[in-house]
CSV table of C-alpha atoms in Angstrom, one decimal:
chain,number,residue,atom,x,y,z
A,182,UNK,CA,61.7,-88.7,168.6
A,183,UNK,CA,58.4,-87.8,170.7
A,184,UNK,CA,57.5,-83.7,170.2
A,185,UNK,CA,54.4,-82.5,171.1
A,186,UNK,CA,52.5,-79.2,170.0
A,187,UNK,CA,51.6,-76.8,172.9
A,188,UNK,CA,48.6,-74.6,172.5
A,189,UNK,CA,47.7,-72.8,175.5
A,190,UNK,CA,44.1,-71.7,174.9
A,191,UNK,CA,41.4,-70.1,176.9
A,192,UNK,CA,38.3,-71.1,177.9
A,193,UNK,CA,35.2,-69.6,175.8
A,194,UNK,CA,31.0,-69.2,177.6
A,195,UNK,CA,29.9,-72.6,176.4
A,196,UNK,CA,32.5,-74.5,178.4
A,197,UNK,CA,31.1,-73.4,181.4
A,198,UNK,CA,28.4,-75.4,181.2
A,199,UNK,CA,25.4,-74.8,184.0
A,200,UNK,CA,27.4,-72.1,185.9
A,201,UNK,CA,27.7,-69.6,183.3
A,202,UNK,CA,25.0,-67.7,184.1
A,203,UNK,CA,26.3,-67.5,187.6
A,204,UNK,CA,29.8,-66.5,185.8
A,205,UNK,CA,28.9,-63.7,183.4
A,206,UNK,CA,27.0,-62.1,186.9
A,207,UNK,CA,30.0,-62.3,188.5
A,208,UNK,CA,31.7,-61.0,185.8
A,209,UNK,CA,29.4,-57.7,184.9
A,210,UNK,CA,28.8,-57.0,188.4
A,211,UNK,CA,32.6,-56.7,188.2
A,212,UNK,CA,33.2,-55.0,184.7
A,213,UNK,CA,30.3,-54.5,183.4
A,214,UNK,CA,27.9,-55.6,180.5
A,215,UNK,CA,30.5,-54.3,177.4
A,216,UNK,CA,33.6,-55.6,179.0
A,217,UNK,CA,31.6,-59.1,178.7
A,218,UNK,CA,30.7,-58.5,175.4
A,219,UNK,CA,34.3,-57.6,174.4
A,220,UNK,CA,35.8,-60.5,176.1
A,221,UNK,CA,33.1,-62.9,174.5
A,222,UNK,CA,34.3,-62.0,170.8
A,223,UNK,CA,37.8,-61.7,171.5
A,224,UNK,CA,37.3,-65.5,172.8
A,225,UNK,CA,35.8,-66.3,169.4
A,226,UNK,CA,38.2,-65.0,167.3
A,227,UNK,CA,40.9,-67.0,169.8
A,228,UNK,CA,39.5,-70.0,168.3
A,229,UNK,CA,39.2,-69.1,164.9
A,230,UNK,CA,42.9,-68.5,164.7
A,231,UNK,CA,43.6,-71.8,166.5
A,232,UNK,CA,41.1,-74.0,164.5
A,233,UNK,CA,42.7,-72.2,160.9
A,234,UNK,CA,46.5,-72.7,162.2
A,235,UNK,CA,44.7,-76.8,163.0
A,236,UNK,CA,43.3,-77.1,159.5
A,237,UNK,CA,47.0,-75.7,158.1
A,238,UNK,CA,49.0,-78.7,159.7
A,239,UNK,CA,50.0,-81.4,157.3
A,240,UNK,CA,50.7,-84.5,159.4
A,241,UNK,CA,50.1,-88.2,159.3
A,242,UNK,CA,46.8,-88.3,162.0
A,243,UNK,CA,47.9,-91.9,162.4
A,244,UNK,CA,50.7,-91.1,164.7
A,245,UNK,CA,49.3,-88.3,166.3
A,246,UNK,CA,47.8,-88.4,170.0
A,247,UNK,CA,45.3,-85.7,171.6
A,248,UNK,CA,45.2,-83.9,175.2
A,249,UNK,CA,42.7,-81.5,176.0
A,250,UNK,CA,42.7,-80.1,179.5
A,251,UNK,CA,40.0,-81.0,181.6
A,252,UNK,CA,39.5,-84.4,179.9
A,253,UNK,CA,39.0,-87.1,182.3
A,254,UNK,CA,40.5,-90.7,181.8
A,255,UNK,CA,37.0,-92.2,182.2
A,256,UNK,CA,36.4,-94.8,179.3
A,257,UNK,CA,34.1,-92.6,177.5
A,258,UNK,CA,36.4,-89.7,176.0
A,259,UNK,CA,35.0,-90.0,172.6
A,260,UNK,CA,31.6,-89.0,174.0
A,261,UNK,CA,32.2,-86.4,175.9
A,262,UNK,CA,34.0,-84.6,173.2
A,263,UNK,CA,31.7,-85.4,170.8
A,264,UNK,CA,28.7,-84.0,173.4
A,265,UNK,CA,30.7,-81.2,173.5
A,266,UNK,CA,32.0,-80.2,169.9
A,267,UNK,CA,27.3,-80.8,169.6
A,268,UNK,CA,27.2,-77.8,171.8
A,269,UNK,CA,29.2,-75.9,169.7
A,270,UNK,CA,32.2,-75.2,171.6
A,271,UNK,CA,34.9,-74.4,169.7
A,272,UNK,CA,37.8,-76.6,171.2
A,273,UNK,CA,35.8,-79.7,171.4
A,274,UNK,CA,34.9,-79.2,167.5
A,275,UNK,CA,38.6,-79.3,166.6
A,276,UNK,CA,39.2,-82.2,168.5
A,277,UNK,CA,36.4,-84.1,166.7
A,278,UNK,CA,37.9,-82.9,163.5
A,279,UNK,CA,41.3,-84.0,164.4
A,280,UNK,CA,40.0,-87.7,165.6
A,281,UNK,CA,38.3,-87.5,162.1
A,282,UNK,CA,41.4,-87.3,160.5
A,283,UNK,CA,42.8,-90.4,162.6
A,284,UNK,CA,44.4,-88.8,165.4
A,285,UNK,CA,43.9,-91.1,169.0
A,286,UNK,CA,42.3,-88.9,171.9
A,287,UNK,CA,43.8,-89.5,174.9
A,288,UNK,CA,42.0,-88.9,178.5
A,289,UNK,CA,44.1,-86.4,180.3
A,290,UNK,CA,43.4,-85.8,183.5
A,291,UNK,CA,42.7,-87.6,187.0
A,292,UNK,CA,38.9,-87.3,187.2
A,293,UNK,CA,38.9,-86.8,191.5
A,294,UNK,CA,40.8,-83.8,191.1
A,295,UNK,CA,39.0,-82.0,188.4
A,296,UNK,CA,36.1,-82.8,190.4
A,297,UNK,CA,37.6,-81.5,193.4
A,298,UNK,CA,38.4,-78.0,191.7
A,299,UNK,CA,34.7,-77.9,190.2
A,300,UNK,CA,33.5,-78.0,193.8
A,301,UNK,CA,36.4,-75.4,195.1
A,302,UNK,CA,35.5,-73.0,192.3
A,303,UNK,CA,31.5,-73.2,192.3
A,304,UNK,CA,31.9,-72.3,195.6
A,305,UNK,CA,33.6,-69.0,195.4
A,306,UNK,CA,30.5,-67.9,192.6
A,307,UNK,CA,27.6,-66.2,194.1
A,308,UNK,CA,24.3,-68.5,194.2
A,309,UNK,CA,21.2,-67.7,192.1
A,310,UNK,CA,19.9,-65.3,194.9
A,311,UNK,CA,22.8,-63.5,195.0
A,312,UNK,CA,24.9,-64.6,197.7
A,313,UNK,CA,28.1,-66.8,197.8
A,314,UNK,CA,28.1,-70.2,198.8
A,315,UNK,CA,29.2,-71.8,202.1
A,316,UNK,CA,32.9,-73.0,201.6
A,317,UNK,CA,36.2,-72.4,202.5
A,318,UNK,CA,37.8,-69.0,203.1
A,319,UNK,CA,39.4,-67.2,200.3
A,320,UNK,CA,42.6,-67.5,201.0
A,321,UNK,CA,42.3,-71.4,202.0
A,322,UNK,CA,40.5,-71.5,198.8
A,323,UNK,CA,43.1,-70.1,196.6
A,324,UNK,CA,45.9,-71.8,198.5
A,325,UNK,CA,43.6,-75.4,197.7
A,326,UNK,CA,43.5,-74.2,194.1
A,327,UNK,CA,47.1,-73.6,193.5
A,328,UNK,CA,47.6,-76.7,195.0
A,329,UNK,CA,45.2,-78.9,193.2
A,330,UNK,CA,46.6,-77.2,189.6
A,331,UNK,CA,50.0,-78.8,190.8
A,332,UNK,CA,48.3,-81.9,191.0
A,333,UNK,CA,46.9,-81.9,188.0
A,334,UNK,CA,49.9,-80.5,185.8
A,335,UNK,CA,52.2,-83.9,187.5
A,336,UNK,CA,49.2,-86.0,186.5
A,337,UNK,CA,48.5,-84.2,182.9
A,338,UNK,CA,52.9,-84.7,182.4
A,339,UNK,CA,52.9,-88.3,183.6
A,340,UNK,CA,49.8,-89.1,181.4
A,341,UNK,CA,51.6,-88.1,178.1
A,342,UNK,CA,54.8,-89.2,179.3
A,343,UNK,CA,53.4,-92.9,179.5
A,344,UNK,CA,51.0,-92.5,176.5
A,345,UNK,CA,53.3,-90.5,173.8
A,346,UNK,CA,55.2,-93.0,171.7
A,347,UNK,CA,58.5,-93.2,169.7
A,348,UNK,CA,57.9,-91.0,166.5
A,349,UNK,CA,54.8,-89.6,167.6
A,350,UNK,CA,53.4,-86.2,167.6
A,351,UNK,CA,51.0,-84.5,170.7
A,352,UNK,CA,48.8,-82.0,170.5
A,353,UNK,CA,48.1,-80.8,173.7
A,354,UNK,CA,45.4,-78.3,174.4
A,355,UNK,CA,46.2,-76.6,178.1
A,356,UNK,CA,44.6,-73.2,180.0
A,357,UNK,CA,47.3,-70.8,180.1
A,358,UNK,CA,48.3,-71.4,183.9
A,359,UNK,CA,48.9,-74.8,183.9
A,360,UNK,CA,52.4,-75.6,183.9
A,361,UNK,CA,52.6,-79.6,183.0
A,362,UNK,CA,54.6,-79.2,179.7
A,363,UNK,CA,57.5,-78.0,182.4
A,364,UNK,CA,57.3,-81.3,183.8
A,365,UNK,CA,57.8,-83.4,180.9
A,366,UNK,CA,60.9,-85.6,180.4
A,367,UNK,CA,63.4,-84.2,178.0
A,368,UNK,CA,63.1,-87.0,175.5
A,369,UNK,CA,59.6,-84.8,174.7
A,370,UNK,CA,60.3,-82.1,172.4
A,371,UNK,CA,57.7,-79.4,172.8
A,372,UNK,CA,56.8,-77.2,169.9
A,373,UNK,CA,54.6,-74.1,169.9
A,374,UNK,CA,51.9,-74.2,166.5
A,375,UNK,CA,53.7,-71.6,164.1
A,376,UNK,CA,56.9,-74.0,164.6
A,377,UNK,CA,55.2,-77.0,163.8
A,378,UNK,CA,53.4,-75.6,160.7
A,379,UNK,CA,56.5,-74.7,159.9
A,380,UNK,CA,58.4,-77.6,160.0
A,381,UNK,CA,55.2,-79.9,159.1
A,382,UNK,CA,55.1,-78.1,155.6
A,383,UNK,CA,52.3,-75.8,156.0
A,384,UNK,CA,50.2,-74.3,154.7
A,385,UNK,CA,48.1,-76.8,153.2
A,386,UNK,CA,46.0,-79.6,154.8
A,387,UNK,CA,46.0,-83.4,155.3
């Protein structure tokens, strides 16, 4: 039997990388400064559920594969999440503990379109001086995204489909609007975290 743990998660300030000061702009000229500040610490705490329900699991790392959305099949997975889980973001630091544990990471994602929707979305943000970027109308722009995440989600199904082994488990961390783990075959058994410290014998820790 192949199952694999779904944990939708959302994406905290450091995984923005060089556009979030362009993003919390956009954001506070929006909502303003304490609607920010809420969001930021409800973010936090996100993880710090997610990382102690992590540390709870009792399974054999051996057989268990990683998938974390937004990781490119590239060759150099390992670094990137360990560059990352450096910078002190929180999903990137469970990763590294659960490779430390002997779990595989797996590269998730088709690099050209990620890069695709990095380009679609930086141009929507408003530029240092305060206006938006040259690029496609909104509505092309959303229809491009909605397209692209499509993409992605068949790409991020396929990848686990033809990575996931016999007896295996999957831990597969995914933003809350993708919609791969509907395209999975049905010999994959999908499993939200309080079933699988459930039926993994939690709590406790391996």
């Amino acid at each position: 039997m192949r199952r694999l743990l779904h944990v939708p998660i959302v994406h905290g300030n450091a995984d923005m990388g060089s556009a979030l000061s362009r993003v919390r702009q956009a954001y506070i000229d929006d909502r303003g400064e304490d609607a920010w500040e809420a969001s930021r610490r409800a973010i936090a705490e996100f993880w710090q559920a997610i990382e102690m329900g992590m540390d709870n699991l009792c399974l054999d790392y051996t057989t268990v594969r990683l998938y974390q959305d937004g990781l490119p099949v590239c060759g150099i997975e390992q670094k990137i999440v360990s560059d990352l889980a450096a910078q002190g973001i929180a999903n990137y630091r469970i990763l590294l503990k659960l490779v430390d544990r002997g779990a595989t990471l797996e590269g998730t994602e088709d690099p050209e379109l990620l890069r695709k929707e990095y380009g679609l979305i930086m141009s929507a943000l408003p530029s240092a001086g305060g206006k938006g970027k040259a690029g496609p109308p909104e509505d092309a722009r959303h229809l491009e995204l909605s397209r692209l995440l499509e993409e992605r989600d068949l790409f991020i199904a396929r990848r686990i489909d033809a990575t996931l082994l016999d007896d295996e488990t999957g831990i597969l961390f995914l933003g809350a609007l993708h919609r791969a783990v509907e395209k999975l075959p049905s010999t994959i058994t999908v499993m939200t975290l309080p079933e699988l410290l459930q039926s993994s014998g939690a709590p406790g820790k391996n």
